[in-house]
One Martini backbone bead per residue (centre of mass of N, CA, C, O) as a GRO file, in nm:
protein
  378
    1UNK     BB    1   0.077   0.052   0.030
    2UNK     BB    2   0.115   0.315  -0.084
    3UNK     BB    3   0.177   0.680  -0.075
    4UNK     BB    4   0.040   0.947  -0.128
    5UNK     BB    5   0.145   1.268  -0.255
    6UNK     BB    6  -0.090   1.428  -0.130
    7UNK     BB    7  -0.039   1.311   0.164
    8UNK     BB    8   0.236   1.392   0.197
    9UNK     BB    9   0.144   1.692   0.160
   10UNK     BB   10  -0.027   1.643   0.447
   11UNK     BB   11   0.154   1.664   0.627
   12UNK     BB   12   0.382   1.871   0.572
   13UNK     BB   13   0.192   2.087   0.664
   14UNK     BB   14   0.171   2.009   0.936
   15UNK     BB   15   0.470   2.065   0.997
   16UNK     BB   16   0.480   2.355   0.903
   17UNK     BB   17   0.236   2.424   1.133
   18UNK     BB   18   0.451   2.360   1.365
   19UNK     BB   19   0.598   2.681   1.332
   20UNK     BB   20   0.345   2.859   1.286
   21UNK     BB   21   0.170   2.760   1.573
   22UNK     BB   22   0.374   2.562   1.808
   23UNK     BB   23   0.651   2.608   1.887
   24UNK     BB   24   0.854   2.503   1.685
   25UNK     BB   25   1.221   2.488   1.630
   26UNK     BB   26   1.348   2.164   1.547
   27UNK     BB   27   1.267   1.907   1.292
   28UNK     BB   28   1.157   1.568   1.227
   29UNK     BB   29   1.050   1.351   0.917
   30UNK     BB   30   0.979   0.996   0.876
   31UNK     BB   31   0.860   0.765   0.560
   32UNK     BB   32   0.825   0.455   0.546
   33UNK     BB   33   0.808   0.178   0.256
   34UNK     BB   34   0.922  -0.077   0.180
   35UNK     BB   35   1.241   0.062   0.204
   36UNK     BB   36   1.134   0.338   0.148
   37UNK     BB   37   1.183   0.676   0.160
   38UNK     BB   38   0.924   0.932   0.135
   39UNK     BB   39   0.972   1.093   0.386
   40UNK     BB   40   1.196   1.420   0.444
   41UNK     BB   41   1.190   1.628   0.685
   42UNK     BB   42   1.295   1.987   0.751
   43UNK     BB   43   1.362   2.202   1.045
   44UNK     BB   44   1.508   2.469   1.174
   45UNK     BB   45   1.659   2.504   1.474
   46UNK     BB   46   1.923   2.383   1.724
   47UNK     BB   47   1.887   2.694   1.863
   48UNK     BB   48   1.763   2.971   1.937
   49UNK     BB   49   2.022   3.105   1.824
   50UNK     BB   50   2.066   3.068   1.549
   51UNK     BB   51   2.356   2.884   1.458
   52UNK     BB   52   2.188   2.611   1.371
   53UNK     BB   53   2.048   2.412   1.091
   54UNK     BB   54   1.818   2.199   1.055
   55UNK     BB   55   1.864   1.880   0.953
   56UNK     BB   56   1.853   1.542   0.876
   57UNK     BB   57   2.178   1.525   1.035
   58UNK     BB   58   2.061   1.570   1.269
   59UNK     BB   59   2.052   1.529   1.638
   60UNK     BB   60   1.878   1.361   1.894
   61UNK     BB   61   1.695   1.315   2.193
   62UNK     BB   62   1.469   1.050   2.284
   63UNK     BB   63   1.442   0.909   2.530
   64UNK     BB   64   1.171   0.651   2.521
   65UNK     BB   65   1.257   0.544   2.230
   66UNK     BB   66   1.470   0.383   2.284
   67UNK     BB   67   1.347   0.100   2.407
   68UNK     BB   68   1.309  -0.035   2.127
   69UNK     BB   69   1.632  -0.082   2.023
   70UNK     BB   70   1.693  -0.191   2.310
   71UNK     BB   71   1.488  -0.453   2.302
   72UNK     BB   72   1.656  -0.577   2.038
   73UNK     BB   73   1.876  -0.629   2.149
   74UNK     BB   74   1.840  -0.835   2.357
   75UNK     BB   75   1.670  -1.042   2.179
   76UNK     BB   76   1.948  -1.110   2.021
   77UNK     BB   77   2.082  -1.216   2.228
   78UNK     BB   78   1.916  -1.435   2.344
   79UNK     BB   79   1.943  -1.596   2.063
   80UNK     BB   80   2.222  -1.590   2.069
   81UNK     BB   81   2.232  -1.837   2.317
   82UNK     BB   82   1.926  -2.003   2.332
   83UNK     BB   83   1.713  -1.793   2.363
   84UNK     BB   84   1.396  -1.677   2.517
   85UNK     BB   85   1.102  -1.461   2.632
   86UNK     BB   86   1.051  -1.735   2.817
   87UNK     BB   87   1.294  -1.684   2.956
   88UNK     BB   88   1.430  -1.691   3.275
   89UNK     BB   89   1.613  -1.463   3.379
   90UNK     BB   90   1.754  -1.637   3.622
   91UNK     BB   91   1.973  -1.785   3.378
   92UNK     BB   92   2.133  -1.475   3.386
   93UNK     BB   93   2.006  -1.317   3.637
   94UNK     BB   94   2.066  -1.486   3.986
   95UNK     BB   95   1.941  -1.238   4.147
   96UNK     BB   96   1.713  -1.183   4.042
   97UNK     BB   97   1.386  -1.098   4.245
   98UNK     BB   98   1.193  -1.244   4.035
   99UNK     BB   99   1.190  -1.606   3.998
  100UNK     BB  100   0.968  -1.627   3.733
  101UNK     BB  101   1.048  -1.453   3.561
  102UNK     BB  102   1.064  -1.348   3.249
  103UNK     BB  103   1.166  -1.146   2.955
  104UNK     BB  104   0.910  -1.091   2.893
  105UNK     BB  105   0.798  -0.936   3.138
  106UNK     BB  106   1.013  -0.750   3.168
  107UNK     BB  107   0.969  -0.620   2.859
  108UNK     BB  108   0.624  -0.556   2.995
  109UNK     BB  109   0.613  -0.440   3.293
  110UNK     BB  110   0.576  -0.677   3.532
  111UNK     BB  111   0.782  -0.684   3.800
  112UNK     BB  112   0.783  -0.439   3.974
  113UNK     BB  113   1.036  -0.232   3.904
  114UNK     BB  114   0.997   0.120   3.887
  115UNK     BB  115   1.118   0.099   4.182
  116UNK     BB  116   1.348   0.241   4.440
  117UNK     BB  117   1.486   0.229   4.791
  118UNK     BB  118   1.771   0.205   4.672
  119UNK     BB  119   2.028   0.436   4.621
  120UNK     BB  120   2.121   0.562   4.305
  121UNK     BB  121   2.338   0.624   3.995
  122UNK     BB  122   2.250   0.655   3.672
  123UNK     BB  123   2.591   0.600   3.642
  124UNK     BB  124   2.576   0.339   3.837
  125UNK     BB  125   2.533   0.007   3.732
  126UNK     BB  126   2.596  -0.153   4.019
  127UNK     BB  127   2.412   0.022   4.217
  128UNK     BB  128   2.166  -0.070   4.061
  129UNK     BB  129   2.148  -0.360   4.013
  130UNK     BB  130   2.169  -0.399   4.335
  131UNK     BB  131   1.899  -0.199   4.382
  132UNK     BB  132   1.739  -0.447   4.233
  133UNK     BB  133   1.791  -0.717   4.414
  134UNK     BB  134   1.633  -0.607   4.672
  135UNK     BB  135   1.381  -0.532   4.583
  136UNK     BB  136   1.069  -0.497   4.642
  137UNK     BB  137   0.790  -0.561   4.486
  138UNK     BB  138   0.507  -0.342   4.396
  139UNK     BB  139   0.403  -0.628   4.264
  140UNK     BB  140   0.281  -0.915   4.161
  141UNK     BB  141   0.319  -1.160   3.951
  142UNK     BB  142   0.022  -1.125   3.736
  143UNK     BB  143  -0.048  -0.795   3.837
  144UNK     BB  144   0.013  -0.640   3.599
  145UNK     BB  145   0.148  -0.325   3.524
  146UNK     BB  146   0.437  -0.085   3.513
  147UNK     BB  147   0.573   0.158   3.442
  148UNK     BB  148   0.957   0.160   3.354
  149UNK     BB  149   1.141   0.430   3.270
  150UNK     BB  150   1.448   0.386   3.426
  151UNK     BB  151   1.523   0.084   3.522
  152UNK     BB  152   1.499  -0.028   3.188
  153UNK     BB  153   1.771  -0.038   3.179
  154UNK     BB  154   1.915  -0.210   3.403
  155UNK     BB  155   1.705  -0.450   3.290
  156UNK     BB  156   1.877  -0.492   3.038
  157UNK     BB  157   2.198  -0.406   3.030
  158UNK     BB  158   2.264  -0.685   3.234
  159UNK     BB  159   2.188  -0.941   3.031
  160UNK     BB  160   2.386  -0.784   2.786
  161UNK     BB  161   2.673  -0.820   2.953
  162UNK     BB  162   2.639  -1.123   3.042
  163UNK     BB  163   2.589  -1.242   2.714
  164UNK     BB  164   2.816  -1.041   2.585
  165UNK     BB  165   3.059  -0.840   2.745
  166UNK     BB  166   2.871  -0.625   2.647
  167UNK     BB  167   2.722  -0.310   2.595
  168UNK     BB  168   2.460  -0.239   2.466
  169UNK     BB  169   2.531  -0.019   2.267
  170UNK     BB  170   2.719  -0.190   2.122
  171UNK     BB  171   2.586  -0.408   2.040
  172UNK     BB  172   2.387  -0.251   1.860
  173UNK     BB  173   2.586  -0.186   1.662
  174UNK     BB  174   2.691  -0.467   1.562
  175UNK     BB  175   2.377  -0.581   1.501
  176UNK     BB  176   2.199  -0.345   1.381
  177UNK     BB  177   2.304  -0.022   1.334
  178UNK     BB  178   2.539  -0.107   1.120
  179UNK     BB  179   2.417  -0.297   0.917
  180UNK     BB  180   2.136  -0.049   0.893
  181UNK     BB  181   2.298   0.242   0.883
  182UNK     BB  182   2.215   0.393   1.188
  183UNK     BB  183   2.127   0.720   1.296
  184UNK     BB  184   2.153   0.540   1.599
  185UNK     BB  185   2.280   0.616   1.997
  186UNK     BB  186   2.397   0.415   2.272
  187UNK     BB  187   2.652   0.576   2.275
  188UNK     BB  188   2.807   0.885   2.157
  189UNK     BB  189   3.033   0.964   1.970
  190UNK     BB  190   3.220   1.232   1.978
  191UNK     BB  191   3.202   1.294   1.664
  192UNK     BB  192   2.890   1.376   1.705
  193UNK     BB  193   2.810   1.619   1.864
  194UNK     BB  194   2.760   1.880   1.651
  195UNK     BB  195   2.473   1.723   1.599
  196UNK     BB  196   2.349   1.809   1.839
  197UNK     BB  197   2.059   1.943   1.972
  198UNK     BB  198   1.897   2.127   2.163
  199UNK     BB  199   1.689   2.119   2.459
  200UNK     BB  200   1.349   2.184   2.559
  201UNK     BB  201   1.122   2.261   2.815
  202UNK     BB  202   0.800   2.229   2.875
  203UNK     BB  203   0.503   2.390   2.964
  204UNK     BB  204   0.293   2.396   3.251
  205UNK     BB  205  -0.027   2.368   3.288
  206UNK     BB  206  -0.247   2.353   3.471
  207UNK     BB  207  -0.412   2.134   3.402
  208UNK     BB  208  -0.184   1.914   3.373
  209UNK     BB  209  -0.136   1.918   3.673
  210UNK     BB  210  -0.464   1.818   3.779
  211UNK     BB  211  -0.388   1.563   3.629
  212UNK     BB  212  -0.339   1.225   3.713
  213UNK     BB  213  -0.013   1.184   3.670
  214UNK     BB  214   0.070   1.465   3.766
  215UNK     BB  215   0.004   1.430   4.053
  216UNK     BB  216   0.115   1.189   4.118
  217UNK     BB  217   0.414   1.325   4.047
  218UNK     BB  218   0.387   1.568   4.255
  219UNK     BB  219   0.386   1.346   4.493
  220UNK     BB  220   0.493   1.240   4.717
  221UNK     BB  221   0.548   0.858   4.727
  222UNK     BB  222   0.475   0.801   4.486
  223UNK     BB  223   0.508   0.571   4.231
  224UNK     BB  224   0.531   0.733   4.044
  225UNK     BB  225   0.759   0.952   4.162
  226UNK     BB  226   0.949   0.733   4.180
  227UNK     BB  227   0.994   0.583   3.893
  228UNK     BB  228   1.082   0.925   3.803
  229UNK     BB  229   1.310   0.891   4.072
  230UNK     BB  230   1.445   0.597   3.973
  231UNK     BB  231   1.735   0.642   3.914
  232UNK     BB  232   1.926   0.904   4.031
  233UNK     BB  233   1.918   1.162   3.787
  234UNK     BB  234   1.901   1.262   3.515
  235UNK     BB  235   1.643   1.504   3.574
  236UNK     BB  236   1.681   1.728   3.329
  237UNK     BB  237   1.750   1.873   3.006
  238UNK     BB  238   2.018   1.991   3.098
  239UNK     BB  239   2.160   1.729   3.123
  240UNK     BB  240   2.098   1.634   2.809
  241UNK     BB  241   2.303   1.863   2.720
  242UNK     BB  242   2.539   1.662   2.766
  243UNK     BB  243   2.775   1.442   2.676
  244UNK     BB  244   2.738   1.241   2.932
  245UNK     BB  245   2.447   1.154   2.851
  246UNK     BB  246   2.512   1.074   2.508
  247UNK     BB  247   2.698   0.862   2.623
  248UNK     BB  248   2.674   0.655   2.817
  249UNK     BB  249   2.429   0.458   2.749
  250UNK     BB  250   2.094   0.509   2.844
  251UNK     BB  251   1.845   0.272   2.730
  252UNK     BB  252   1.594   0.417   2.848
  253UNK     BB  253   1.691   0.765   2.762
  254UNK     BB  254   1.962   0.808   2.562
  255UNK     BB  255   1.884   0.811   2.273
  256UNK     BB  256   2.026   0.906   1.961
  257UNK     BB  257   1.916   1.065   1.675
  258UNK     BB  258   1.726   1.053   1.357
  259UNK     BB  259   1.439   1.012   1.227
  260UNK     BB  260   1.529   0.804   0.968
  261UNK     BB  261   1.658   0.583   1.187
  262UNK     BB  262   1.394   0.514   1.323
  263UNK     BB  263   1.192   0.450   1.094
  264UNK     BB  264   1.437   0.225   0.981
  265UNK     BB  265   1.389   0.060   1.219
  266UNK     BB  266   1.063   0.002   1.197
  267UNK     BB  267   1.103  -0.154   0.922
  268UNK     BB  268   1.282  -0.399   1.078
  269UNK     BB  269   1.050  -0.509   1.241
  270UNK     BB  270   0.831  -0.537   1.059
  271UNK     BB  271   0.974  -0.679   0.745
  272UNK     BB  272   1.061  -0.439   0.500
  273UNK     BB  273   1.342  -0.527   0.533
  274UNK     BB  274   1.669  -0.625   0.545
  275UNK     BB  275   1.812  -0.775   0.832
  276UNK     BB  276   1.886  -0.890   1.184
  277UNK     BB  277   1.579  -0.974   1.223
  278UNK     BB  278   1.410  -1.187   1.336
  279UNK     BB  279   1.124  -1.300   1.352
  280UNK     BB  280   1.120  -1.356   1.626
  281UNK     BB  281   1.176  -1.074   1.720
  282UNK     BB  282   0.958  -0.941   1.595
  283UNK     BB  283   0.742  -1.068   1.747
  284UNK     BB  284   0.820  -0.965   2.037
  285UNK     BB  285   0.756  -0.693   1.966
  286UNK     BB  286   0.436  -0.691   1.867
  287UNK     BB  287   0.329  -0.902   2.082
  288UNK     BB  288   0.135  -0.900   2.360
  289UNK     BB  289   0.195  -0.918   2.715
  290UNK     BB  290  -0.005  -0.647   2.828
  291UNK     BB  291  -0.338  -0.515   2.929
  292UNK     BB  292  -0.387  -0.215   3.118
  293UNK     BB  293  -0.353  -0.055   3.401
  294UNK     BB  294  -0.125   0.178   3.466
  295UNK     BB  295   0.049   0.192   3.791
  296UNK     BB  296   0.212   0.476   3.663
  297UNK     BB  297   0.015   0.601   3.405
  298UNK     BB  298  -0.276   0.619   3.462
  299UNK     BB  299  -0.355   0.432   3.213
  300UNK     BB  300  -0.365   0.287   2.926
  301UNK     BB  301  -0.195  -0.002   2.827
  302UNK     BB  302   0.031  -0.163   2.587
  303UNK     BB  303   0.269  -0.456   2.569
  304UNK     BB  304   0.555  -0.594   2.470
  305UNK     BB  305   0.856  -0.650   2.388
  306UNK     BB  306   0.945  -0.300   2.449
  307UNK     BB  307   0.657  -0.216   2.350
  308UNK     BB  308   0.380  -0.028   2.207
  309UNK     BB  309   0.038   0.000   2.203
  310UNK     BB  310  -0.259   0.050   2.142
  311UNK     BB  311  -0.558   0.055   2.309
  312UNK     BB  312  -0.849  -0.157   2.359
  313UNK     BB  313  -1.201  -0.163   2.367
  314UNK     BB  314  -1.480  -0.316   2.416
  315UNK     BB  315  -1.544  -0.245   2.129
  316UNK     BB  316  -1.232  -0.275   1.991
  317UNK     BB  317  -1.158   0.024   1.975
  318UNK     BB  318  -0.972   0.253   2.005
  319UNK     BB  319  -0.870   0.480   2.228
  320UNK     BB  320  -0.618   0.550   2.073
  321UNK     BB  321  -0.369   0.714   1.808
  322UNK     BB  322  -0.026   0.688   1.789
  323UNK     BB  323  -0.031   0.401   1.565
  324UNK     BB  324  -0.305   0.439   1.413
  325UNK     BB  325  -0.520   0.216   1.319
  326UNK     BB  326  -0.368  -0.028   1.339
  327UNK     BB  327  -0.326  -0.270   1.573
  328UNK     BB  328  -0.025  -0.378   1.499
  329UNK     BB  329   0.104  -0.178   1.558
  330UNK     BB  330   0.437  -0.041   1.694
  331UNK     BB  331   0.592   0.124   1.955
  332UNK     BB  332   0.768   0.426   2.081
  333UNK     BB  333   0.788   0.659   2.261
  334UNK     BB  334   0.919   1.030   2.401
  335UNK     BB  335   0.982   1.245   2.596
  336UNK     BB  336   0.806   1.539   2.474
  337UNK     BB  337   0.749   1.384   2.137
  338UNK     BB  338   0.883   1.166   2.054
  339UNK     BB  339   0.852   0.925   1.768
  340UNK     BB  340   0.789   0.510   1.696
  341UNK     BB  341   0.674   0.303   1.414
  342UNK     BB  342   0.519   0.022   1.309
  343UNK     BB  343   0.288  -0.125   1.017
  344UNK     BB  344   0.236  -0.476   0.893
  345UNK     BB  345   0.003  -0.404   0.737
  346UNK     BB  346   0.156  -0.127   0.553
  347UNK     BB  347   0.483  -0.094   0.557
  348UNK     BB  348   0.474   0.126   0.765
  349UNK     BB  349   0.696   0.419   0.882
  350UNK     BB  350   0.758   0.602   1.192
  351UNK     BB  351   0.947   0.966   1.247
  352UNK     BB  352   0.952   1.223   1.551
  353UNK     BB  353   1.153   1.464   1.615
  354UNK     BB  354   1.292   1.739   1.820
  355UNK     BB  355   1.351   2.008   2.090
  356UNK     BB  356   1.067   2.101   2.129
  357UNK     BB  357   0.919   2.026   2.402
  358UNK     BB  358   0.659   1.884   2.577
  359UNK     BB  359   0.387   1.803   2.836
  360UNK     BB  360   0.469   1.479   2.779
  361UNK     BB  361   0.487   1.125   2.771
  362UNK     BB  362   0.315   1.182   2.506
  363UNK     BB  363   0.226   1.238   2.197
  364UNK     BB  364   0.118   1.527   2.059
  365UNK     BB  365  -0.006   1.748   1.816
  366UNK     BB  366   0.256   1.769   1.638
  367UNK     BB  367   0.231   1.436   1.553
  368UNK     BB  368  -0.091   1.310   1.579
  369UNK     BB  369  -0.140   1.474   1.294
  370UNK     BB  370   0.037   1.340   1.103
  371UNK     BB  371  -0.080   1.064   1.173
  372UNK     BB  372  -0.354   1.128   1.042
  373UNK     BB  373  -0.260   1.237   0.769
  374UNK     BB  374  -0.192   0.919   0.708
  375UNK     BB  375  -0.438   0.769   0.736
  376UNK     BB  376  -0.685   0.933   0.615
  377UNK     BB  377  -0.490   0.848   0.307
  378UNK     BB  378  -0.529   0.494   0.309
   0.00000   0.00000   0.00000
């Protein structure tokens, strides 16, 4: 199912419209459809004083963004041991605290174990894993999920360095990255620094602050405030602007990259390009593993080995369409607004990244017109 040149110019239409009304900065725009890139918009400038033009080949940190690429790493890892998404964590890492889970649990963020009792700072991974070891579930295996917005690194980053003696971001580029030459990296090499826009903060309306994930976000002591507070550090937008935290390779929230590689990578998972994606990986990204009422984002989510796909009510009908109008689509937001995904329906991956952040944990209006325009026009 080709896309209309009609309808690329109405998407783009959007995108454009999306600095002169939405108060955009620079961003790009990739819509891949059976290994060809159909569209790839660019504009704007990578810091407000105008000082570098946004294009093609800027880089931007994308946040929870990366969870599908770190998800696709983990996933070929445990392949080539000869596991799979139904072995049990504790095969590779014997001290992990819940002893029935499963990999496919651990990255469908059902394992409880979004927040830390145990101070740690997400620059030490061993004090991490270490204050993981500890932890008490915050809910029993098989009572539903709760995003696990920051521990998801160290609990992804732990069994690939297990399983392979290096850290996921080597991996990611050894077996994935590379070989799909994708301008996307978990851990920035300095030379590509130039690249990267600066971000900036969104603003919270009274309204938002009001809403229930806000509130209880706002609140001590609740499990959301924790979950997006633990492990300590690199939480201002200031501190992601920083190389320090470019390079590190966190990978719940540390990916870098171009729109055209996040859309190029979710092209190669749901299998419209030649990739080192195998069948069964690109399954295990795709297929459900958990819909429910999320004890974090307290609002429906539904996740499958490390992405999500939009809820569907008992209507059968989306609750939201943040992947377009078919079930099957799936990919992961990044906090701030930037998005992608792929629908093995129709051939199409989407990928949108900015600098100027939104308040919001999923993609705002600035996306999701883009994508209802894309859809619209299928």
């Amino acid at each position: 199912m080709a896309v209309a040149p009609s309808v690329l110019g109405e998407i783009a239409e959007v995108f454009e419209r999306n600095f002169r009304e939405r108060g955009e900065l620079g961003a790009s725009i990739s819509i891949w459809w059976n290994g060809i890139e159909l569209l790839s918009e660019s504009a704007g400038w990578c810091e407000k004083e105008q000082l570098r033009p946004w294009d093609s080949a800027t880089m931007v940190p994308v946040y929870s963004a990366t969870k599908g690429p770190a998800a696709a790493t983990l996933l070929v890892a445990l392949e080539s041991a000869g596991l799979n998404p139904s072995s049990r964590v504790r095969e590779v890492w014997s001290r992990f605290p819940v002893a029935e889970a499963t990999f496919a649990h651990l990255l469908s963020h059902q394992c409880g174990l979004p927040a830390l009792d145990q101070r740690a700072s997400v620059w030490d991974h061993e004090a991490v894993v270490a204050a993981i070891e500890e932890q008490e579930p915050a809910w029993q295996l098989g009572h539903g999920h709760g995003y696990h917005p920051r521990t998801f690194g160290a609990l992804l980053e732990e069994p690939v360095r297990r399983l392979t003696g290096m850290p996921l971001g080597e991996y990611w580029r050894q077996k994935i990255g590379d070989p799909l030459n994708l301008d996307f990296w978990i851990g920035l090499p300095e030379k590509y620094w130039p690249r990267v826009a600066k971000l900036y903060p969104g603003k919270a309306a009274k309204s938002d602050l009001e809403e229930g994930f806000y509130r209880e976000f706002n609140q001590e002591g609740t499990l959301t405030r924790r979950a997006f507070s633990s492990p300590r550090g690199l939480h201002s937008v200031q501190e992601m602007n920083d190389p320090k935290a470019w390079s590190a390779g966190i990978c719940s929230m540390g990916g870098i990259g171009t729109a055209s590689a996040l859309a190029k990578f979710y092209q190669a998972a749901i299998g419209a390009l030649e990739s080192p994606l195998s069948t069964e990986v690109r399954l295990a990204l795709a297929t459900v593993q958990s819909a429910a009422e999320d004890r974090v984002l307290l609002r429906p989510t539904v996740f499958t080995c490390g992405c999500q796909k939009d809820p569907v009510g008992v209507d059968g009908e989306k609750i939201r369409r943040l992947y377009g109008k078919n079930q099957a689509a799936f990919g992961h937001p990044g906090a701030g607004g930037s998005h992608g995904f792929g629908d093995p329906e129709t051939g199409i991956s989407f990928a949108y990244v900015m600098n100027q952040m939104e308040l919001s944990v999923m993609p705002g209006q600035k996306c999701v017109e883009m994508i209802e325009a894309l859809y619209d026009g299928l």
